[in-house]
Amino acid sequence: HWPPRRVAGIFQSTKKLFLSERAGRGRTLEFIRKNAANGLSVANLVAGLSSVLCSLNRQYHHSCWLLLVGFLLDLADGAVARQLDACSALGAKLDDFADFTTFGLATALLLQPQGVLDGLLAIAYVMAVFTRLCFFSTGIPFTYRGLPCPYASSLLAGTFLLTGGNVTLLRVTAIVMILFMVDQGFYPHDKVLESQLWKKVVYAGGVLAVLFSPAAVASVYCLAWSMSYIIFPFAIWSCKA
């Protein structure tokens, strides 16, 4: 038989090891909870930077696909942050930077600026996104002023894919989106993943369309989704949690 002191020592060591492992697991879970939304923002940022590189290499179809992926990531980002109660100033800044990169710079490059006027249009689009993100705040809960830039980006990416890269039509669409973004009319917060079941089904359909469907199907789906929000924001997408 082992001496009682040795048995007690082994018991205490085992208990400390178990408690330390449980505390470590708790810290890991808390870290994941606090940074899950930030991880989605970083993924959105990476998608935007990858889209920029694709556009610079004239691989515009890949760039459009990455923009649509960023659109889905951005919708999930806010929902995860709110559901996990992990909203923070750092997370908000990271999300804005990712949105500016993906839905501003990367989207503007789809316009394929060749001359001075084309370059000015691309700059105007980027500045419209910058203005929308930085200066259009509202005191009304769950309400935006000006069209949220992810929807404008999704519309442009879908238009590019559906028309086979018709630059003239794309530039006209971009001008219209600039007007929608700088207009201070109200848009409701869609809260797709935190509202009625049909909105969650729309999101799930978007994921399936973007990741597993042909480009034509994905573009039509995202075009219909974005246009329904842009044209009928309150009639269809007003949040009813």
PDB file of C-alpha atoms in Angstrom, residues 23-209:
ATOM      1  CA  ALA A  23      -9.202  27.021 -16.937  1.00  0.00           C
ATOM      2  CA  GLY A  24      -7.088  26.870 -20.085  1.00  0.00           C
ATOM      3  CA  ARG A  25     -10.031  25.484 -22.043  1.00  0.00           C
ATOM      4  CA  GLY A  26     -12.217  28.251 -20.656  1.00  0.00           C
ATOM      5  CA  ARG A  27      -9.700  30.920 -21.706  1.00  0.00           C
ATOM      6  CA  THR A  28      -9.495  29.372 -25.178  1.00  0.00           C
ATOM      7  CA  LEU A  29     -13.281  29.346 -25.577  1.00  0.00           C
ATOM      8  CA  GLU A  30     -13.491  32.945 -24.376  1.00  0.00           C
ATOM      9  CA  PHE A  31     -10.784  33.981 -26.828  1.00  0.00           C
ATOM     10  CA  ILE A  32     -12.669  32.273 -29.655  1.00  0.00           C
ATOM     11  CA  ARG A  33     -15.929  33.937 -28.584  1.00  0.00           C
ATOM     12  CA  LYS A  34     -14.377  37.401 -28.515  1.00  0.00           C
ATOM     13  CA  ASN A  35     -12.536  37.000 -31.814  1.00  0.00           C
ATOM     14  CA  ALA A  36     -14.934  34.950 -33.945  1.00  0.00           C
ATOM     15  CA  ALA A  37     -16.364  38.076 -35.576  1.00  0.00           C
ATOM     16  CA  ASN A  38     -12.874  39.540 -35.982  1.00  0.00           C
ATOM     17  CA  GLY A  39     -11.851  36.355 -37.761  1.00  0.00           C
ATOM     18  CA  LEU A  40     -14.703  36.813 -40.239  1.00  0.00           C
ATOM     19  CA  SER A  41     -13.628  40.441 -40.776  1.00  0.00           C
ATOM     20  CA  VAL A  42     -10.062  39.297 -41.472  1.00  0.00           C
ATOM     21  CA  ALA A  43     -11.415  36.697 -43.919  1.00  0.00           C
ATOM     22  CA  ASN A  44     -13.397  39.481 -45.618  1.00  0.00           C
ATOM     23  CA  LEU A  45     -10.224  41.596 -45.769  1.00  0.00           C
ATOM     24  CA  VAL A  46      -8.259  38.713 -47.291  1.00  0.00           C
ATOM     25  CA  ALA A  47     -11.024  38.182 -49.863  1.00  0.00           C
ATOM     26  CA  GLY A  48     -10.856  41.886 -50.747  1.00  0.00           C
ATOM     27  CA  LEU A  49      -7.072  41.926 -51.094  1.00  0.00           C
ATOM     28  CA  SER A  50      -7.208  38.755 -53.190  1.00  0.00           C
ATOM     29  CA  SER A  51      -9.850  40.382 -55.375  1.00  0.00           C
ATOM     30  CA  VAL A  52      -7.566  43.392 -55.883  1.00  0.00           C
ATOM     31  CA  LEU A  53      -4.737  41.105 -56.992  1.00  0.00           C
ATOM     32  CA  CYS A  54      -7.052  39.225 -59.353  1.00  0.00           C
ATOM     33  CA  SER A  55      -8.230  42.486 -60.939  1.00  0.00           C
ATOM     34  CA  LEU A  56      -4.663  43.707 -61.348  1.00  0.00           C
ATOM     35  CA  ASN A  57      -3.943  40.459 -63.193  1.00  0.00           C
ATOM     36  CA  ARG A  58      -7.145  40.876 -65.273  1.00  0.00           C
ATOM     37  CA  GLN A  59      -8.764  37.817 -63.718  1.00  0.00           C
ATOM     38  CA  TYR A  60     -12.040  39.647 -63.224  1.00  0.00           C
ATOM     39  CA  HIS A  61     -14.277  36.598 -62.902  1.00  0.00           C
ATOM     40  CA  HIS A  62     -12.235  35.407 -59.929  1.00  0.00           C
ATOM     41  CA  SER A  63     -12.362  38.926 -58.536  1.00  0.00           C
ATOM     42  CA  CYS A  64     -16.170  38.964 -58.753  1.00  0.00           C
ATOM     43  CA  TRP A  65     -16.417  35.598 -57.019  1.00  0.00           C
ATOM     44  CA  LEU A  66     -14.249  36.880 -54.169  1.00  0.00           C
ATOM     45  CA  LEU A  67     -16.438  39.993 -53.856  1.00  0.00           C
ATOM     46  CA  LEU A  68     -19.530  37.813 -53.496  1.00  0.00           C
ATOM     47  CA  VAL A  69     -17.746  35.739 -50.852  1.00  0.00           C
ATOM     48  CA  GLY A  70     -16.875  38.982 -49.042  1.00  0.00           C
ATOM     49  CA  PHE A  71     -20.540  40.005 -49.210  1.00  0.00           C
ATOM     50  CA  LEU A  72     -21.580  36.806 -47.421  1.00  0.00           C
ATOM     51  CA  LEU A  73     -18.768  37.125 -44.865  1.00  0.00           C
ATOM     52  CA  ASP A  74     -19.773  40.694 -44.058  1.00  0.00           C
ATOM     53  CA  LEU A  75     -23.376  39.694 -43.342  1.00  0.00           C
ATOM     54  CA  ALA A  76     -22.192  36.858 -41.090  1.00  0.00           C
ATOM     55  CA  ASP A  77     -19.652  39.081 -39.296  1.00  0.00           C
ATOM     56  CA  GLY A  78     -22.198  41.413 -37.726  1.00  0.00           C
ATOM     57  CA  ALA A  79     -24.550  38.594 -36.794  1.00  0.00           C
ATOM     58  CA  VAL A  80     -21.797  36.630 -35.028  1.00  0.00           C
ATOM     59  CA  ALA A  81     -20.586  39.722 -33.126  1.00  0.00           C
ATOM     60  CA  ARG A  82     -24.084  40.495 -31.860  1.00  0.00           C
ATOM     61  CA  GLN A  83     -25.025  36.920 -31.014  1.00  0.00           C
ATOM     62  CA  LEU A  84     -21.803  36.318 -29.068  1.00  0.00           C
ATOM     63  CA  ASP A  85     -21.936  39.777 -27.474  1.00  0.00           C
ATOM     64  CA  ALA A  86     -18.427  40.414 -28.811  1.00  0.00           C
ATOM     65  CA  CYS A  87     -18.841  43.899 -30.288  1.00  0.00           C
ATOM     66  CA  SER A  88     -15.818  46.121 -29.639  1.00  0.00           C
ATOM     67  CA  ALA A  89     -14.205  49.303 -30.944  1.00  0.00           C
ATOM     68  CA  LEU A  90     -11.359  47.268 -32.431  1.00  0.00           C
ATOM     69  CA  GLY A  91     -13.799  44.928 -34.145  1.00  0.00           C
ATOM     70  CA  ALA A  92     -15.744  47.856 -35.608  1.00  0.00           C
ATOM     71  CA  LYS A  93     -12.551  49.423 -37.002  1.00  0.00           C
ATOM     72  CA  LEU A  94     -11.399  46.110 -38.447  1.00  0.00           C
ATOM     73  CA  ASP A  95     -14.808  45.568 -40.046  1.00  0.00           C
ATOM     74  CA  ASP A  96     -14.794  49.063 -41.588  1.00  0.00           C
ATOM     75  CA  PHE A  97     -11.277  48.561 -42.952  1.00  0.00           C
ATOM     76  CA  ALA A  98     -12.253  45.203 -44.460  1.00  0.00           C
ATOM     77  CA  ASP A  99     -15.393  46.744 -45.986  1.00  0.00           C
ATOM     78  CA  PHE A 100     -13.420  49.650 -47.443  1.00  0.00           C
ATOM     79  CA  THR A 101     -10.899  47.255 -48.986  1.00  0.00           C
ATOM     80  CA  THR A 102     -13.408  44.761 -50.369  1.00  0.00           C
ATOM     81  CA  PHE A 103     -16.413  46.899 -51.239  1.00  0.00           C
ATOM     82  CA  GLY A 104     -14.453  50.048 -52.058  1.00  0.00           C
ATOM     83  CA  LEU A 105     -11.037  49.430 -53.611  1.00  0.00           C
ATOM     84  CA  ALA A 106     -11.597  45.915 -54.930  1.00  0.00           C
ATOM     85  CA  THR A 107     -15.034  46.728 -56.345  1.00  0.00           C
ATOM     86  CA  ALA A 108     -13.823  49.933 -58.023  1.00  0.00           C
ATOM     87  CA  LEU A 109     -11.177  47.957 -59.899  1.00  0.00           C
ATOM     88  CA  LEU A 110     -13.952  46.058 -61.704  1.00  0.00           C
ATOM     89  CA  LEU A 111     -14.563  49.318 -63.610  1.00  0.00           C
ATOM     90  CA  GLN A 112     -11.206  48.775 -65.365  1.00  0.00           C
ATOM     91  CA  PRO A 113     -10.168  52.454 -65.517  1.00  0.00           C
ATOM     92  CA  GLN A 114      -8.153  53.215 -68.650  1.00  0.00           C
ATOM     93  CA  GLY A 115      -8.185  57.014 -68.954  1.00  0.00           C
ATOM     94  CA  VAL A 116      -8.734  60.112 -66.857  1.00  0.00           C
ATOM     95  CA  LEU A 117     -12.549  59.936 -66.817  1.00  0.00           C
ATOM     96  CA  ASP A 118     -12.525  56.226 -65.983  1.00  0.00           C
ATOM     97  CA  GLY A 119     -10.010  56.879 -63.213  1.00  0.00           C
ATOM     98  CA  LEU A 120     -12.163  59.673 -61.784  1.00  0.00           C
ATOM     99  CA  LEU A 121     -15.161  57.358 -61.743  1.00  0.00           C
ATOM    100  CA  ALA A 122     -13.189  54.697 -59.854  1.00  0.00           C
ATOM    101  CA  ILE A 123     -11.985  57.332 -57.374  1.00  0.00           C
ATOM    102  CA  ALA A 124     -15.544  58.645 -56.978  1.00  0.00           C
ATOM    103  CA  TYR A 125     -16.760  55.124 -56.216  1.00  0.00           C
ATOM    104  CA  VAL A 126     -14.069  54.586 -53.580  1.00  0.00           C
ATOM    105  CA  MET A 127     -14.820  57.979 -52.007  1.00  0.00           C
ATOM    106  CA  ALA A 128     -18.540  57.188 -51.922  1.00  0.00           C
ATOM    107  CA  VAL A 129     -17.772  54.022 -49.949  1.00  0.00           C
ATOM    108  CA  PHE A 130     -15.421  56.000 -47.682  1.00  0.00           C
ATOM    109  CA  THR A 131     -18.118  58.611 -47.057  1.00  0.00           C
ATOM    110  CA  ARG A 132     -20.729  55.953 -46.420  1.00  0.00           C
ATOM    111  CA  LEU A 133     -18.576  54.133 -43.856  1.00  0.00           C
ATOM    112  CA  CYS A 134     -17.153  57.147 -42.019  1.00  0.00           C
ATOM    113  CA  PHE A 135     -19.751  59.894 -41.995  1.00  0.00           C
ATOM    114  CA  PHE A 136     -23.222  58.428 -42.410  1.00  0.00           C
ATOM    115  CA  SER A 137     -24.220  57.568 -38.861  1.00  0.00           C
ATOM    116  CA  THR A 138     -27.805  57.560 -37.670  1.00  0.00           C
ATOM    117  CA  GLY A 139     -29.474  57.829 -34.313  1.00  0.00           C
ATOM    118  CA  ILE A 140     -32.190  55.384 -35.316  1.00  0.00           C
ATOM    119  CA  PRO A 141     -31.507  51.818 -34.105  1.00  0.00           C
ATOM    120  CA  PHE A 142     -30.861  49.245 -36.834  1.00  0.00           C
ATOM    121  CA  THR A 143     -31.108  51.821 -39.605  1.00  0.00           C
ATOM    122  CA  TYR A 144     -28.549  53.000 -42.180  1.00  0.00           C
ATOM    123  CA  ARG A 145     -28.270  56.314 -43.980  1.00  0.00           C
ATOM    124  CA  GLY A 146     -27.363  55.627 -47.577  1.00  0.00           C
ATOM    125  CA  LEU A 147     -27.153  52.275 -49.300  1.00  0.00           C
ATOM    126  CA  PRO A 148     -24.796  49.863 -47.474  1.00  0.00           C
ATOM    127  CA  CYS A 149     -21.792  49.360 -49.744  1.00  0.00           C
ATOM    128  CA  PRO A 150     -21.819  45.510 -49.631  1.00  0.00           C
ATOM    129  CA  TYR A 151     -25.076  45.498 -51.605  1.00  0.00           C
ATOM    130  CA  ALA A 152     -23.684  47.892 -54.208  1.00  0.00           C
ATOM    131  CA  SER A 153     -20.616  45.660 -54.561  1.00  0.00           C
ATOM    132  CA  SER A 154     -22.735  42.523 -54.878  1.00  0.00           C
ATOM    133  CA  LEU A 155     -24.830  44.196 -57.556  1.00  0.00           C
ATOM    134  CA  LEU A 156     -21.756  45.253 -59.551  1.00  0.00           C
ATOM    135  CA  ALA A 157     -20.125  41.821 -59.259  1.00  0.00           C
ATOM    136  CA  GLY A 158     -23.335  40.094 -60.334  1.00  0.00           C
ATOM    137  CA  THR A 159     -23.748  42.514 -63.256  1.00  0.00           C
ATOM    138  CA  PHE A 160     -20.174  41.859 -64.390  1.00  0.00           C
ATOM    139  CA  LEU A 161     -20.635  38.080 -64.329  1.00  0.00           C
ATOM    140  CA  LEU A 162     -24.048  38.151 -65.991  1.00  0.00           C
ATOM    141  CA  THR A 163     -23.038  40.498 -68.832  1.00  0.00           C
ATOM    142  CA  GLY A 164     -19.664  38.917 -69.474  1.00  0.00           C
ATOM    143  CA  GLY A 165     -17.806  42.026 -68.314  1.00  0.00           C
ATOM    144  CA  ASN A 166     -19.713  44.731 -70.222  1.00  0.00           C
ATOM    145  CA  VAL A 167     -17.687  47.693 -68.959  1.00  0.00           C
ATOM    146  CA  THR A 168     -20.062  50.387 -70.242  1.00  0.00           C
ATOM    147  CA  LEU A 169     -23.057  48.900 -68.443  1.00  0.00           C
ATOM    148  CA  LEU A 170     -20.919  48.323 -65.358  1.00  0.00           C
ATOM    149  CA  ARG A 171     -19.830  51.970 -65.246  1.00  0.00           C
ATOM    150  CA  VAL A 172     -23.407  53.202 -65.616  1.00  0.00           C
ATOM    151  CA  THR A 173     -24.432  50.872 -62.776  1.00  0.00           C
ATOM    152  CA  ALA A 174     -21.538  52.160 -60.665  1.00  0.00           C
ATOM    153  CA  ILE A 175     -22.708  55.760 -61.128  1.00  0.00           C
ATOM    154  CA  VAL A 176     -26.195  54.783 -59.966  1.00  0.00           C
ATOM    155  CA  MET A 177     -24.738  52.968 -56.943  1.00  0.00           C
ATOM    156  CA  ILE A 178     -22.657  56.036 -56.045  1.00  0.00           C
ATOM    157  CA  LEU A 179     -25.849  58.117 -55.982  1.00  0.00           C
ATOM    158  CA  PHE A 180     -27.559  55.548 -53.770  1.00  0.00           C
ATOM    159  CA  MET A 181     -24.622  55.404 -51.347  1.00  0.00           C
ATOM    160  CA  VAL A 182     -24.182  59.169 -50.924  1.00  0.00           C
ATOM    161  CA  ASP A 183     -27.929  59.762 -50.653  1.00  0.00           C
ATOM    162  CA  GLN A 184     -28.941  60.062 -47.008  1.00  0.00           C
ATOM    163  CA  GLY A 185     -32.220  58.246 -47.387  1.00  0.00           C
ATOM    164  CA  PHE A 186     -32.828  55.541 -44.817  1.00  0.00           C
ATOM    165  CA  TYR A 187     -32.227  51.830 -45.319  1.00  0.00           C
ATOM    166  CA  PRO A 188     -33.230  49.239 -42.715  1.00  0.00           C
ATOM    167  CA  HIS A 189     -30.741  46.910 -41.113  1.00  0.00           C
ATOM    168  CA  ASP A 190     -31.473  43.594 -42.839  1.00  0.00           C
ATOM    169  CA  LYS A 191     -30.188  41.349 -39.994  1.00  0.00           C
ATOM    170  CA  VAL A 192     -30.533  38.395 -42.350  1.00  0.00           C
ATOM    171  CA  LEU A 193     -29.233  35.788 -39.916  1.00  0.00           C
ATOM    172  CA  GLU A 194     -31.144  37.127 -36.908  1.00  0.00           C
ATOM    173  CA  SER A 195     -34.623  37.598 -38.297  1.00  0.00           C
ATOM    174  CA  GLN A 196     -37.334  35.534 -39.965  1.00  0.00           C
ATOM    175  CA  LEU A 197     -36.604  32.046 -41.211  1.00  0.00           C
ATOM    176  CA  TRP A 198     -37.049  33.021 -44.861  1.00  0.00           C
ATOM    177  CA  LYS A 199     -34.186  35.518 -44.611  1.00  0.00           C
ATOM    178  CA  LYS A 200     -31.906  32.817 -43.233  1.00  0.00           C
ATOM    179  CA  VAL A 201     -32.974  30.591 -46.127  1.00  0.00           C
ATOM    180  CA  VAL A 202     -32.064  33.408 -48.540  1.00  0.00           C
ATOM    181  CA  TYR A 203     -28.615  33.615 -46.952  1.00  0.00           C
ATOM    182  CA  ALA A 204     -28.140  29.835 -47.082  1.00  0.00           C
ATOM    183  CA  GLY A 205     -29.199  29.912 -50.727  1.00  0.00           C
ATOM    184  CA  GLY A 206     -26.611  32.618 -51.364  1.00  0.00           C
ATOM    185  CA  VAL A 207     -23.875  30.466 -49.841  1.00  0.00           C
ATOM    186  CA  LEU A 208     -24.886  27.488 -51.995  1.00  0.00           C
ATOM    187  CA  ALA A 209     -25.160  29.640 -55.120  1.00  0.00           C
TER     188      ALA A 209
END
